[in-house]
Amino acid sequence: MSEQSVGNWKRQFLEAGKTGLAAGKSGPSTREAQLEAEVADLTQALGEAAVELRVWKKSAEGRLGPSRTSR
């Protein structure tokens, strides 16, 4: 391995690091923004499902009594 090769790799690594740091300062990438939006949608869906489940359990308790639906 030549000194020149190591020097080239080092230069490329440092340039990529600078580019990455500069991009981080400007905000999330498009992919990061997409994933954050997906997480928000899934979190909302999970919350809605939890509320529905609670309603169904309350309804079942009213019809079947608490012993059939308790953990």
Coordinates of N, CA and C in Angstrom, one line a residue:
M1 N 0.9 -1.2 0.0 CA 0.0 0.0 0.0 C 0.9 1.2 0.0
S2 N 0.7 2.1 -0.9 CA 1.5 3.3 -1.1 C 1.1 4.4 -0.1
E3 N 2.0 5.3 0.1 CA 1.7 6.5 0.9 C 0.6 7.3 0.2
Q4 N 0.7 7.4 -1.1 CA -0.2 8.2 -1.9 C -1.6 7.6 -1.7
S5 N -1.8 6.3 -1.7 CA -3.1 5.7 -1.6 C -3.7 6.1 -0.2
V6 N -2.9 5.9 0.8 CA -3.4 6.3 2.2 C -3.7 7.8 2.2
G7 N -2.9 8.6 1.6 CA -3.2 10.0 1.6 C -4.5 10.3 0.9
N8 N -4.8 9.7 -0.2 CA -6.0 9.8 -1.0 C -7.2 9.4 -0.2
W9 N -7.1 8.3 0.5 CA -8.2 7.8 1.3 C -8.5 8.7 2.5
K10 N -7.5 9.2 3.1 CA -7.6 10.2 4.2 C -8.3 11.4 3.7
R11 N -7.9 11.9 2.6 CA -8.5 13.2 2.0 C -10.0 12.9 1.7
Q12 N -10.3 11.8 1.1 CA -11.7 11.5 0.7 C -12.5 11.3 2.0
F13 N -12.0 10.7 3.0 CA -12.7 10.5 4.3 C -13.0 11.8 4.9
L14 N -12.0 12.7 5.0 CA -12.2 14.0 5.6 C -13.2 14.9 4.9
E15 N -13.1 14.8 3.5 CA -14.1 15.6 2.7 C -15.5 15.1 2.9
A16 N -15.7 13.8 3.0 CA -17.0 13.2 3.2 C -17.5 13.6 4.6
G17 N -16.6 13.6 5.6 CA -17.0 14.0 6.9 C -17.5 15.4 7.0
K18 N -16.7 16.3 6.3 CA -17.1 17.7 6.3 C -18.5 17.9 5.6
T19 N -18.7 17.1 4.5 CA -20.0 17.2 3.8 C -21.1 16.7 4.7
G20 N -20.9 15.6 5.4 CA -21.9 15.1 6.3 C -22.2 16.0 7.4
L21 N -21.2 16.6 8.0 CA -21.5 17.6 9.1 C -22.2 18.8 8.6
A22 N -21.9 19.3 7.4 CA -22.6 20.4 6.8 C -24.0 20.1 6.5
A23 N -24.3 18.9 6.0 CA -25.7 18.4 5.8 C -26.5 18.3 7.1
G24 N -25.8 17.9 8.1 CA -26.5 17.8 9.4 C -26.9 19.1 10.0
K25 N -26.2 20.1 9.7 CA -26.6 21.5 10.2 C -27.8 22.0 9.4
S26 N -28.0 21.6 8.2 CA -29.1 22.2 7.4 C -30.4 21.5 7.7
G27 N -30.4 20.4 8.5 CA -31.7 19.8 8.9 C -31.6 18.3 8.4
P28 N -32.7 17.6 8.7 CA -32.8 16.2 8.3 C -32.8 16.0 6.8
S29 N -32.3 14.9 6.4 CA -32.3 14.6 4.9 C -33.8 14.2 4.5
T30 N -34.0 14.1 3.3 CA -35.3 13.8 2.8 C -35.8 12.4 3.4
R31 N -34.9 11.4 3.4 CA -35.2 10.1 3.9 C -35.5 10.2 5.4
E32 N -34.7 11.0 6.2 CA -35.0 11.2 7.6 C -36.4 11.8 7.8
A33 N -36.7 12.8 7.0 CA -38.0 13.5 7.2 C -39.1 12.5 6.8
Q34 N -38.9 11.7 5.8 CA -39.9 10.7 5.5 C -40.1 9.7 6.6
L35 N -39.0 9.2 7.2 CA -39.1 8.3 8.3 C -39.8 8.9 9.5
E36 N -39.5 10.1 9.8 CA -40.1 10.8 10.9 C -41.6 11.0 10.7
A37 N -42.0 11.3 9.5 CA -43.5 11.4 9.2 C -44.1 10.0 9.3
E38 N -43.4 8.9 8.9 CA -44.0 7.6 9.0 C -44.1 7.2 10.5
V39 N -43.1 7.5 11.3 CA -43.2 7.3 12.8 C -44.4 8.0 13.4
A40 N -44.6 9.2 13.0 CA -45.7 10.0 13.5 C -47.0 9.4 13.1
D41 N -47.2 8.9 11.9 CA -48.4 8.3 11.4 C -48.6 7.0 12.2
L42 N -47.6 6.2 12.4 CA -47.7 4.9 13.1 C -48.0 5.1 14.5
T43 N -47.5 6.1 15.1 CA -47.8 6.4 16.5 C -49.2 6.8 16.7
Q44 N -49.7 7.6 15.8 CA -51.1 8.0 15.8 C -52.0 6.8 15.6
A45 N -51.7 5.9 14.7 CA -52.5 4.7 14.4 C -52.5 3.8 15.7
L46 N -51.4 3.7 16.3 CA -51.3 2.9 17.5 C -52.2 3.4 18.6
G47 N -52.1 4.8 18.8 CA -53.0 5.4 19.8 C -54.5 5.2 19.5
E48 N -54.8 5.3 18.2 CA -56.2 5.1 17.9 C -56.6 3.6 18.1
A49 N -55.8 2.7 17.8 CA -56.1 1.3 18.0 C -56.2 1.0 19.5
A50 N -55.4 1.6 20.4 CA -55.5 1.4 21.8 C -56.8 2.0 22.3
V51 N -57.3 3.1 21.8 CA -58.6 3.6 22.2 C -59.7 2.7 21.8
E52 N -59.6 2.2 20.6 CA -60.6 1.3 20.1 C -60.7 0.0 20.9
L53 N -59.5 -0.5 21.3 CA -59.5 -1.7 22.1 C -60.1 -1.5 23.5
R54 N -59.8 -0.3 24.0 CA -60.4 0.1 25.3 C -61.9 0.1 25.2
V55 N -62.4 0.7 24.1 CA -63.9 0.8 23.9 C -64.5 -0.6 23.8
W56 N -63.8 -1.5 23.0 CA -64.3 -2.9 22.8 C -64.3 -3.6 24.1
K57 N -63.3 -3.4 25.0 CA -63.2 -4.1 26.3 C -64.4 -3.6 27.2
K58 N -64.6 -2.3 27.2 CA -65.7 -1.8 28.0 C -67.0 -2.3 27.5
S59 N -67.2 -2.4 26.2 CA -68.4 -3.0 25.7 C -68.6 -4.4 26.0
A60 N -67.5 -5.2 25.9 CA -67.6 -6.6 26.3 C -67.9 -6.8 27.8
E61 N -67.3 -6.0 28.6 CA -67.6 -6.0 30.1 C -69.0 -5.8 30.3
G62 N -69.6 -4.9 29.6 CA -71.0 -4.6 29.8 C -71.9 -5.8 29.4
R63 N -71.5 -6.5 28.4 CA -72.3 -7.6 27.9 C -72.0 -8.9 28.6
L64 N -70.7 -9.1 28.9 CA -70.3 -10.4 29.4 C -69.9 -10.4 30.9
G65 N -69.7 -9.3 31.4 CA -69.3 -9.2 32.8 C -67.8 -9.1 32.9
P66 N -67.2 -8.5 33.9 CA -65.7 -8.2 34.0 C -64.9 -9.5 34.1
S67 N -65.4 -10.6 34.6 CA -64.6 -11.8 34.7 C -64.2 -12.4 33.4
R68 N -64.9 -12.2 32.3 CA -64.6 -12.7 31.0 C -63.5 -11.9 30.3
T69 N -63.3 -10.6 30.6 CA -62.4 -9.8 29.9 C -61.2 -9.3 30.7
S70 N -61.1 -9.7 32.0 CA -60.0 -9.2 32.8 C -58.8 -10.1 32.5
R71 N -57.6 -9.5 32.8 CA -56.3 -10.3 32.6 C -56.1 -11.3 33.6

